[in-house]
Short mmCIF file of N, CA and C in Angstrom, two decimals:
data_model
loop_
_atom_site.label_atom_id
_atom_site.label_comp_id
_atom_site.label_asym_id
_atom_site.label_seq_id
_atom_site.Cartn_x
_atom_site.Cartn_y
_atom_site.Cartn_z
N MET H 238 -44.24 123.95 97.81
CA MET H 238 -44.60 125.36 97.82
C MET H 238 -44.93 125.77 99.26
N MET H 239 -44.34 126.85 99.71
CA MET H 239 -44.60 127.35 101.05
C MET H 239 -45.11 128.78 100.97
N GLU H 240 -45.98 129.12 101.91
CA GLU H 240 -46.52 130.47 101.97
C GLU H 240 -46.26 131.07 103.33
N PHE H 241 -45.89 132.35 103.33
CA PHE H 241 -45.62 133.08 104.56
C PHE H 241 -46.36 134.41 104.48
N GLU H 242 -46.76 134.94 105.65
CA GLU H 242 -47.38 136.26 105.67
C GLU H 242 -47.29 136.85 107.05
N GLY H 243 -47.46 138.17 107.10
CA GLY H 243 -47.44 138.85 108.39
C GLY H 243 -47.71 140.32 108.19
N GLU H 244 -47.61 141.07 109.29
CA GLU H 244 -47.79 142.52 109.19
C GLU H 244 -46.91 143.20 110.21
N PHE H 245 -46.66 144.48 109.94
CA PHE H 245 -45.82 145.31 110.80
C PHE H 245 -46.46 146.68 110.91
N GLU H 246 -46.49 147.22 112.11
CA GLU H 246 -47.08 148.53 112.36
C GLU H 246 -45.97 149.58 112.48
N SER H 247 -46.22 150.75 111.88
CA SER H 247 -45.27 151.86 111.97
C SER H 247 -46.04 153.14 112.28
N ASP H 248 -45.39 154.05 113.00
CA ASP H 248 -45.97 155.36 113.27
C ASP H 248 -45.83 156.30 112.07
N LEU H 249 -45.00 155.93 111.11
CA LEU H 249 -44.74 156.77 109.95
C LEU H 249 -45.79 156.56 108.87
N SER H 250 -45.98 157.57 108.02
CA SER H 250 -46.94 157.44 106.91
C SER H 250 -46.35 156.52 105.84
N ARG H 251 -47.23 155.97 105.03
CA ARG H 251 -46.75 155.08 103.98
C ARG H 251 -45.92 155.85 102.95
N GLU H 252 -46.23 157.12 102.73
CA GLU H 252 -45.43 157.93 101.80
C GLU H 252 -44.00 158.09 102.34
N GLU H 253 -43.87 158.29 103.65
CA GLU H 253 -42.54 158.39 104.26
C GLU H 253 -41.79 157.06 104.12
N LEU H 254 -42.48 155.96 104.34
CA LEU H 254 -41.84 154.64 104.31
C LEU H 254 -41.47 154.18 102.90
N TRP H 255 -42.22 154.61 101.89
CA TRP H 255 -42.03 154.11 100.54
C TRP H 255 -40.58 154.23 100.07
N ASN H 256 -39.98 155.40 100.27
CA ASN H 256 -38.60 155.59 99.81
C ASN H 256 -37.64 154.60 100.46
N TYR H 257 -37.89 154.25 101.70
CA TYR H 257 -37.01 153.30 102.40
C TYR H 257 -37.17 151.89 101.84
N PHE H 258 -38.41 151.50 101.53
CA PHE H 258 -38.65 150.17 100.98
C PHE H 258 -38.17 150.03 99.54
N THR H 259 -37.93 151.13 98.86
CA THR H 259 -37.53 151.07 97.45
C THR H 259 -36.15 151.67 97.20
N ASP H 260 -35.34 151.76 98.23
CA ASP H 260 -33.96 152.23 98.12
C ASP H 260 -33.02 151.05 98.38
N PRO H 261 -32.33 150.55 97.33
CA PRO H 261 -31.46 149.38 97.51
C PRO H 261 -30.38 149.56 98.58
N ASP H 262 -29.89 150.79 98.78
CA ASP H 262 -28.88 151.01 99.82
C ASP H 262 -29.46 150.78 101.21
N VAL H 263 -30.68 151.24 101.43
CA VAL H 263 -31.36 150.99 102.71
C VAL H 263 -31.65 149.51 102.87
N LEU H 264 -32.11 148.88 101.80
CA LEU H 264 -32.40 147.44 101.85
C LEU H 264 -31.14 146.65 102.21
N ALA H 265 -30.00 147.03 101.64
CA ALA H 265 -28.74 146.35 101.94
C ALA H 265 -28.37 146.48 103.41
N ASP H 266 -28.64 147.64 103.99
CA ASP H 266 -28.33 147.86 105.40
C ASP H 266 -29.29 147.14 106.34
N CYS H 267 -30.54 146.95 105.91
CA CYS H 267 -31.58 146.44 106.81
C CYS H 267 -31.87 144.95 106.66
N ALA H 268 -31.67 144.40 105.49
CA ALA H 268 -32.01 142.99 105.27
C ALA H 268 -30.97 142.08 105.93
N PRO H 269 -31.36 141.29 106.93
CA PRO H 269 -30.41 140.43 107.62
C PRO H 269 -29.70 139.47 106.67
N GLY H 270 -28.40 139.30 106.87
CA GLY H 270 -27.63 138.35 106.07
C GLY H 270 -27.21 138.87 104.71
N THR H 271 -27.50 140.13 104.41
CA THR H 271 -27.17 140.67 103.09
C THR H 271 -25.70 141.07 103.05
N ASP H 272 -24.98 140.47 102.12
CA ASP H 272 -23.57 140.83 101.91
C ASP H 272 -23.47 141.99 100.93
N SER H 273 -24.34 141.98 99.90
CA SER H 273 -24.32 143.06 98.91
C SER H 273 -25.64 143.11 98.16
N ILE H 274 -25.98 144.31 97.70
CA ILE H 274 -27.12 144.51 96.80
C ILE H 274 -26.65 145.48 95.73
N GLU H 275 -26.90 145.12 94.48
CA GLU H 275 -26.54 145.98 93.36
C GLU H 275 -27.78 146.28 92.53
N LEU H 276 -27.99 147.54 92.22
CA LEU H 276 -29.09 147.97 91.37
C LEU H 276 -28.62 147.83 89.92
N GLU H 277 -29.18 146.86 89.20
CA GLU H 277 -28.80 146.63 87.81
C GLU H 277 -29.60 147.54 86.87
N SER H 278 -30.83 147.81 87.23
CA SER H 278 -31.72 148.72 86.51
C SER H 278 -32.82 149.11 87.50
N PRO H 279 -33.71 150.03 87.15
CA PRO H 279 -34.76 150.40 88.10
C PRO H 279 -35.68 149.24 88.51
N HIS H 280 -35.65 148.14 87.75
CA HIS H 280 -36.50 147.01 88.10
C HIS H 280 -35.74 145.71 88.34
N GLU H 281 -34.41 145.75 88.29
CA GLU H 281 -33.61 144.54 88.51
C GLU H 281 -32.54 144.79 89.57
N VAL H 282 -32.47 143.86 90.53
CA VAL H 282 -31.50 143.94 91.61
C VAL H 282 -30.83 142.58 91.75
N THR H 283 -29.53 142.58 91.97
CA THR H 283 -28.83 141.34 92.30
C THR H 283 -28.29 141.49 93.72
N ALA H 284 -28.19 140.36 94.41
CA ALA H 284 -27.74 140.41 95.80
C ALA H 284 -27.02 139.12 96.16
N THR H 285 -26.25 139.20 97.21
CA THR H 285 -25.64 138.03 97.84
C THR H 285 -26.13 138.02 99.28
N ILE H 286 -26.81 136.93 99.66
CA ILE H 286 -27.46 136.86 100.96
C ILE H 286 -27.15 135.52 101.62
N SER H 287 -26.75 135.56 102.88
CA SER H 287 -26.51 134.35 103.68
C SER H 287 -27.67 134.17 104.65
N VAL H 288 -28.26 132.98 104.64
CA VAL H 288 -29.40 132.69 105.51
C VAL H 288 -29.10 131.43 106.29
N GLY H 289 -29.21 131.52 107.61
CA GLY H 289 -28.97 130.35 108.45
C GLY H 289 -30.27 129.76 108.97
N VAL H 290 -30.44 128.50 108.71
CA VAL H 290 -31.59 127.76 109.24
C VAL H 290 -31.00 126.52 109.92
N GLY H 291 -31.02 126.53 111.24
CA GLY H 291 -30.38 125.43 111.96
C GLY H 291 -28.89 125.42 111.65
N SER H 292 -28.37 124.25 111.29
CA SER H 292 -26.95 124.12 110.99
C SER H 292 -26.63 124.42 109.53
N VAL H 293 -27.64 124.70 108.74
CA VAL H 293 -27.46 124.98 107.31
C VAL H 293 -27.41 126.49 107.12
N LYS H 294 -26.32 127.01 106.50
CA LYS H 294 -26.20 128.45 106.27
C LYS H 294 -25.64 128.71 104.86
N PRO H 295 -26.48 128.53 103.85
CA PRO H 295 -26.02 128.78 102.49
C PRO H 295 -25.92 130.28 102.18
N THR H 296 -25.07 130.61 101.22
CA THR H 296 -24.97 131.97 100.70
C THR H 296 -25.55 131.95 99.29
N PHE H 297 -26.64 132.69 99.11
CA PHE H 297 -27.37 132.70 97.84
C PHE H 297 -26.95 133.86 96.95
N ASP H 298 -26.80 133.58 95.67
CA ASP H 298 -26.73 134.61 94.65
C ASP H 298 -28.17 134.81 94.20
N VAL H 299 -28.68 136.02 94.37
CA VAL H 299 -30.09 136.28 94.17
C VAL H 299 -30.30 137.29 93.05
N GLU H 300 -31.29 137.01 92.20
CA GLU H 300 -31.73 137.96 91.19
C GLU H 300 -33.17 138.32 91.52
N MET H 301 -33.44 139.62 91.67
CA MET H 301 -34.79 140.09 92.00
C MET H 301 -35.31 140.97 90.87
N LEU H 302 -36.58 140.82 90.61
CA LEU H 302 -37.25 141.61 89.59
C LEU H 302 -38.48 142.26 90.22
N VAL H 303 -38.58 143.57 90.11
CA VAL H 303 -39.76 144.28 90.59
C VAL H 303 -40.84 144.09 89.53
N THR H 304 -41.93 143.43 89.91
CA THR H 304 -42.97 143.10 88.95
C THR H 304 -44.16 144.05 88.99
N ARG H 305 -44.34 144.74 90.12
CA ARG H 305 -45.48 145.65 90.22
C ARG H 305 -45.23 146.68 91.32
N THR H 306 -45.54 147.93 91.05
CA THR H 306 -45.51 148.97 92.07
C THR H 306 -46.72 149.87 91.89
N GLU H 307 -47.25 150.30 93.01
CA GLU H 307 -48.28 151.33 93.04
C GLU H 307 -47.95 152.22 94.23
N ARG H 308 -47.15 153.24 93.97
CA ARG H 308 -46.67 154.12 95.04
C ARG H 308 -47.84 154.84 95.69
N PRO H 309 -47.92 154.90 96.99
CA PRO H 309 -47.09 154.31 98.04
C PRO H 309 -47.74 153.09 98.67
N GLU H 310 -48.45 152.32 97.88
CA GLU H 310 -49.30 151.26 98.42
C GLU H 310 -48.79 149.84 98.21
N LEU H 311 -48.22 149.53 97.06
CA LEU H 311 -47.93 148.15 96.70
C LEU H 311 -46.55 147.99 96.10
N LEU H 312 -45.84 146.98 96.57
CA LEU H 312 -44.55 146.60 96.00
C LEU H 312 -44.57 145.08 95.85
N GLU H 313 -44.32 144.61 94.64
CA GLU H 313 -44.31 143.17 94.38
C GLU H 313 -43.01 142.82 93.67
N MET H 314 -42.37 141.74 94.13
CA MET H 314 -41.09 141.32 93.56
C MET H 314 -41.07 139.82 93.35
N GLN H 315 -40.28 139.42 92.40
CA GLN H 315 -39.99 138.00 92.17
C GLN H 315 -38.50 137.83 92.40
N ALA H 316 -38.11 136.77 93.10
CA ALA H 316 -36.69 136.53 93.39
C ALA H 316 -36.35 135.08 93.12
N ASP H 317 -35.16 134.89 92.58
CA ASP H 317 -34.62 133.54 92.35
C ASP H 317 -33.24 133.53 92.98
N GLY H 318 -32.97 132.50 93.78
CA GLY H 318 -31.67 132.41 94.43
C GLY H 318 -31.08 131.04 94.29
N SER H 319 -29.75 130.99 94.16
CA SER H 319 -29.07 129.70 94.10
C SER H 319 -27.83 129.74 94.98
N ALA H 320 -27.59 128.61 95.62
CA ALA H 320 -26.41 128.42 96.47
C ALA H 320 -26.00 126.97 96.31
N SER H 321 -24.86 126.63 96.81
CA SER H 321 -24.41 125.24 96.74
C SER H 321 -25.47 124.31 97.34
N ARG H 322 -26.01 123.43 96.54
CA ARG H 322 -27.01 122.42 96.94
C ARG H 322 -28.30 123.02 97.51
N ASN H 323 -28.62 124.26 97.15
CA ASN H 323 -29.84 124.92 97.61
C ASN H 323 -30.32 125.89 96.54
N ALA H 324 -31.63 126.09 96.49
CA ALA H 324 -32.20 127.07 95.56
C ALA H 324 -33.58 127.48 96.05
N PHE H 325 -34.02 128.65 95.58
CA PHE H 325 -35.39 129.07 95.88
C PHE H 325 -35.89 129.97 94.75
N ASP H 326 -37.20 129.97 94.60
CA ASP H 326 -37.94 130.91 93.75
C ASP H 326 -39.01 131.48 94.65
N ALA H 327 -39.22 132.77 94.60
CA ALA H 327 -40.21 133.39 95.47
C ALA H 327 -40.90 134.55 94.78
N VAL H 328 -42.14 134.76 95.18
CA VAL H 328 -42.89 135.95 94.82
C VAL H 328 -43.32 136.58 96.14
N ALA H 329 -42.99 137.86 96.32
CA ALA H 329 -43.32 138.55 97.57
C ALA H 329 -44.11 139.81 97.26
N GLU H 330 -45.04 140.11 98.14
CA GLU H 330 -45.87 141.30 97.98
C GLU H 330 -45.94 142.02 99.31
N MET H 331 -45.89 143.35 99.24
CA MET H 331 -46.08 144.14 100.44
C MET H 331 -47.08 145.24 100.11
N ARG H 332 -48.08 145.37 100.98
CA ARG H 332 -49.07 146.43 100.85
C ARG H 332 -48.95 147.35 102.07
N LEU H 333 -48.86 148.63 101.80
CA LEU H 333 -48.79 149.63 102.86
C LEU H 333 -50.16 150.28 102.98
N ALA H 334 -50.80 150.09 104.12
CA ALA H 334 -52.15 150.62 104.35
C ALA H 334 -52.10 151.67 105.44
N GLU H 335 -52.79 152.78 105.21
CA GLU H 335 -52.90 153.81 106.23
C GLU H 335 -53.77 153.27 107.36
N ASN H 336 -53.34 153.51 108.59
CA ASN H 336 -54.22 153.19 109.70
C ASN H 336 -54.77 154.50 110.26
N GLY H 337 -55.73 154.45 111.12
CA GLY H 337 -56.48 155.62 111.54
C GLY H 337 -55.69 156.73 112.20
N ASP H 338 -54.49 156.47 112.71
CA ASP H 338 -53.75 157.49 113.46
C ASP H 338 -52.59 158.10 112.68
N GLY H 339 -52.61 157.99 111.35
CA GLY H 339 -51.56 158.58 110.53
C GLY H 339 -50.37 157.66 110.30
N GLY H 340 -50.39 156.50 110.92
CA GLY H 340 -49.33 155.53 110.73
C GLY H 340 -49.64 154.58 109.59
N THR H 341 -48.86 153.52 109.51
CA THR H 341 -48.96 152.57 108.41
C THR H 341 -48.93 151.15 108.94
N THR H 342 -49.72 150.30 108.31
CA THR H 342 -49.61 148.86 108.53
C THR H 342 -49.07 148.25 107.25
N ALA H 343 -47.94 147.58 107.36
CA ALA H 343 -47.34 146.88 106.22
C ALA H 343 -47.80 145.43 106.29
N HIS H 344 -48.57 145.02 105.29
CA HIS H 344 -49.01 143.63 105.17
C HIS H 344 -48.09 142.98 104.13
N TRP H 345 -47.44 141.88 104.48
CA TRP H 345 -46.54 141.22 103.54
C TRP H 345 -46.92 139.76 103.39
N SER H 346 -46.65 139.24 102.22
CA SER H 346 -46.86 137.81 101.98
C SER H 346 -45.83 137.35 100.96
N ALA H 347 -45.51 136.07 101.02
CA ALA H 347 -44.56 135.48 100.08
C ALA H 347 -44.94 134.03 99.81
N THR H 348 -44.80 133.65 98.58
CA THR H 348 -44.96 132.27 98.17
C THR H 348 -43.61 131.83 97.64
N THR H 349 -43.11 130.72 98.12
CA THR H 349 -41.77 130.30 97.73
C THR H 349 -41.70 128.81 97.48
N ASP H 350 -40.80 128.46 96.61
CA ASP H 350 -40.49 127.07 96.32
C ASP H 350 -39.01 126.91 96.65
N VAL H 351 -38.71 126.07 97.63
CA VAL H 351 -37.35 125.90 98.12
C VAL H 351 -36.89 124.48 97.82
N SER H 352 -35.64 124.33 97.40
CA SER H 352 -35.11 123.00 97.14
C SER H 352 -33.71 122.88 97.74
N GLY H 353 -33.30 121.64 97.94
CA GLY H 353 -31.97 121.39 98.46
C GLY H 353 -31.98 121.12 99.96
N MET H 354 -30.81 121.26 100.57
CA MET H 354 -30.65 120.95 101.99
C MET H 354 -31.57 121.80 102.86
N ILE H 355 -31.71 123.07 102.52
CA ILE H 355 -32.52 123.97 103.34
C ILE H 355 -33.98 123.54 103.32
N ALA H 356 -34.44 122.98 102.21
CA ALA H 356 -35.83 122.52 102.10
C ALA H 356 -36.09 121.33 103.01
N SER H 357 -35.07 120.53 103.25
CA SER H 357 -35.25 119.35 104.09
C SER H 357 -35.53 119.70 105.55
N LEU H 358 -35.31 120.95 105.93
CA LEU H 358 -35.57 121.38 107.30
C LEU H 358 -37.06 121.62 107.55
N GLY H 359 -37.81 121.78 106.47
CA GLY H 359 -39.26 121.87 106.60
C GLY H 359 -39.79 123.27 106.80
N GLN H 360 -41.10 123.40 106.56
CA GLN H 360 -41.75 124.70 106.61
C GLN H 360 -41.76 125.29 108.01
N ARG H 361 -41.86 124.45 109.02
CA ARG H 361 -41.90 124.98 110.39
C ARG H 361 -40.61 125.72 110.74
N ALA H 362 -39.48 125.09 110.44
CA ALA H 362 -38.19 125.73 110.72
C ALA H 362 -38.00 126.96 109.85
N LEU H 363 -38.34 126.85 108.57
CA LEU H 363 -38.19 127.99 107.67
C LEU H 363 -39.13 129.13 108.06
N GLY H 364 -40.33 128.79 108.51
CA GLY H 364 -41.29 129.81 108.93
C GLY H 364 -40.78 130.59 110.13
N SER H 365 -40.21 129.91 111.09
CA SER H 365 -39.68 130.56 112.29
C SER H 365 -38.54 131.52 111.93
N VAL H 366 -37.63 131.07 111.07
CA VAL H 366 -36.51 131.91 110.65
C VAL H 366 -37.02 133.08 109.83
N THR H 367 -37.98 132.83 108.93
CA THR H 367 -38.55 133.90 108.11
C THR H 367 -39.18 134.98 108.97
N ASP H 368 -39.97 134.58 109.97
CA ASP H 368 -40.60 135.56 110.85
C ASP H 368 -39.57 136.44 111.55
N LYS H 369 -38.49 135.84 112.04
CA LYS H 369 -37.45 136.61 112.72
C LYS H 369 -36.74 137.56 111.76
N LEU H 370 -36.38 137.07 110.58
CA LEU H 370 -35.68 137.90 109.61
C LEU H 370 -36.55 139.08 109.16
N VAL H 371 -37.82 138.83 108.91
CA VAL H 371 -38.72 139.90 108.46
C VAL H 371 -38.94 140.92 109.57
N THR H 372 -39.13 140.46 110.80
CA THR H 372 -39.30 141.38 111.93
C THR H 372 -38.06 142.25 112.10
N ASP H 373 -36.86 141.63 112.06
CA ASP H 373 -35.62 142.41 112.18
C ASP H 373 -35.50 143.43 111.05
N PHE H 374 -35.86 143.02 109.83
CA PHE H 374 -35.80 143.93 108.68
C PHE H 374 -36.70 145.15 108.89
N PHE H 375 -37.98 144.92 109.24
CA PHE H 375 -38.91 146.03 109.43
C PHE H 375 -38.46 146.94 110.56
N GLU H 376 -37.98 146.38 111.66
CA GLU H 376 -37.52 147.20 112.79
C GLU H 376 -36.32 148.05 112.41
N ASP H 377 -35.36 147.46 111.69
CA ASP H 377 -34.18 148.21 111.26
C ASP H 377 -34.54 149.31 110.27
N LEU H 378 -35.44 148.99 109.33
CA LEU H 378 -35.86 149.97 108.34
C LEU H 378 -36.60 151.13 109.00
N GLU H 379 -37.50 150.82 109.93
CA GLU H 379 -38.22 151.88 110.61
C GLU H 379 -37.27 152.75 111.44
N ALA H 380 -36.28 152.14 112.07
CA ALA H 380 -35.31 152.92 112.85
C ALA H 380 -34.59 153.92 111.96
N LYS H 381 -34.19 153.50 110.76
CA LYS H 381 -33.53 154.43 109.83
C LYS H 381 -34.48 155.56 109.44
N ALA H 382 -35.74 155.22 109.19
CA ALA H 382 -36.73 156.23 108.81
C ALA H 382 -36.97 157.19 109.97
N GLN H 383 -37.10 156.67 111.19
CA GLN H 383 -37.34 157.52 112.37
C GLN H 383 -36.17 158.48 112.61
N GLU H 384 -34.95 157.99 112.33
CA GLU H 384 -33.75 158.82 112.51
C GLU H 384 -33.61 159.85 111.40
N GLY H 385 -34.43 159.73 110.36
CA GLY H 385 -34.37 160.68 109.25
C GLY H 385 -33.23 160.43 108.29
N GLU H 386 -32.68 159.22 108.29
CA GLU H 386 -31.62 158.90 107.34
C GLU H 386 -32.18 159.05 105.92
N PRO H 387 -31.45 159.71 105.03
CA PRO H 387 -31.96 159.93 103.67
C PRO H 387 -32.22 158.60 102.94
N ALA H 388 -33.28 158.57 102.16
CA ALA H 388 -33.61 157.43 101.32
C ALA H 388 -34.21 157.94 100.02
N GLU H 389 -33.88 157.27 98.93
CA GLU H 389 -34.36 157.67 97.62
C GLU H 389 -34.98 156.47 96.92
N SER H 390 -36.20 156.62 96.47
CA SER H 390 -36.89 155.55 95.76
C SER H 390 -36.20 155.31 94.42
N LYS H 391 -35.68 154.10 94.23
CA LYS H 391 -34.96 153.77 93.00
C LYS H 391 -35.55 152.57 92.27
N LEU H 392 -36.57 151.94 92.85
CA LEU H 392 -37.15 150.76 92.23
C LEU H 392 -38.49 151.08 91.59
N GLU H 393 -38.71 150.48 90.44
CA GLU H 393 -40.00 150.60 89.77
C GLU H 393 -40.27 149.28 89.05
N ALA H 394 -41.51 149.06 88.72
CA ALA H 394 -41.90 147.80 88.09
C ALA H 394 -41.38 147.72 86.66
N LYS H 395 -40.98 146.52 86.29
CA LYS H 395 -40.61 146.27 84.90
C LYS H 395 -41.89 146.30 84.07
N PRO H 396 -41.88 147.02 82.97
CA PRO H 396 -43.08 147.04 82.12
C PRO H 396 -43.45 145.63 81.68
N ASP H 397 -44.71 145.31 81.75
CA ASP H 397 -45.25 144.02 81.31
C ASP H 397 -44.72 142.82 82.10
N ALA H 398 -44.21 143.05 83.30
CA ALA H 398 -43.71 141.93 84.12
C ALA H 398 -44.88 141.20 84.75
N GLU H 399 -44.72 139.90 84.90
CA GLU H 399 -45.71 139.10 85.59
C GLU H 399 -45.02 138.33 86.70
N ALA H 400 -45.57 138.38 87.89
CA ALA H 400 -45.00 137.64 89.02
C ALA H 400 -45.72 136.31 89.13
N SER H 401 -44.97 135.24 88.98
CA SER H 401 -45.58 133.93 89.15
C SER H 401 -44.48 132.91 89.41
N LEU H 402 -44.83 131.89 90.15
CA LEU H 402 -43.93 130.78 90.37
C LEU H 402 -44.26 129.71 89.34
N GLU H 403 -43.22 129.19 88.69
CA GLU H 403 -43.45 128.11 87.74
C GLU H 403 -43.48 126.80 88.50
N ASP H 404 -44.43 125.97 88.17
CA ASP H 404 -44.53 124.66 88.83
C ASP H 404 -43.63 123.65 88.20
#
């Protein structure tokens, strides 16, 4: 089990950012390595994502479930991904907090269980890659928001969903 966390500062309000974080089209454009994202329902998303860690670059088929939302403050998702000789299960949470100057601080955390070749690279290597991917994602998303690119909130929590990793 590995845990990751961090934060990102934005000049935009959390209400402005919410639509970008919950629009699958924006997520597809901003999430590094994303080949496709499909909205299956307001709480289910499937994706194809390629992630490179060192010499290992698997392409994952990912199923994501939105387990909790509290607009414009909290977004929680559970994701399961499988690729040739690799797999992961993750629970991720993002909290958008107002800061004193009208901007937003996005606090994010994820707990993941990784198996296969990618797991053999260890938490240090995965942590470094995760930090870069998340930073690139937030910067790209904020750039779209700053440019005023349209975004529509399309994700909502599945009723009675629980986010947890099975041991």
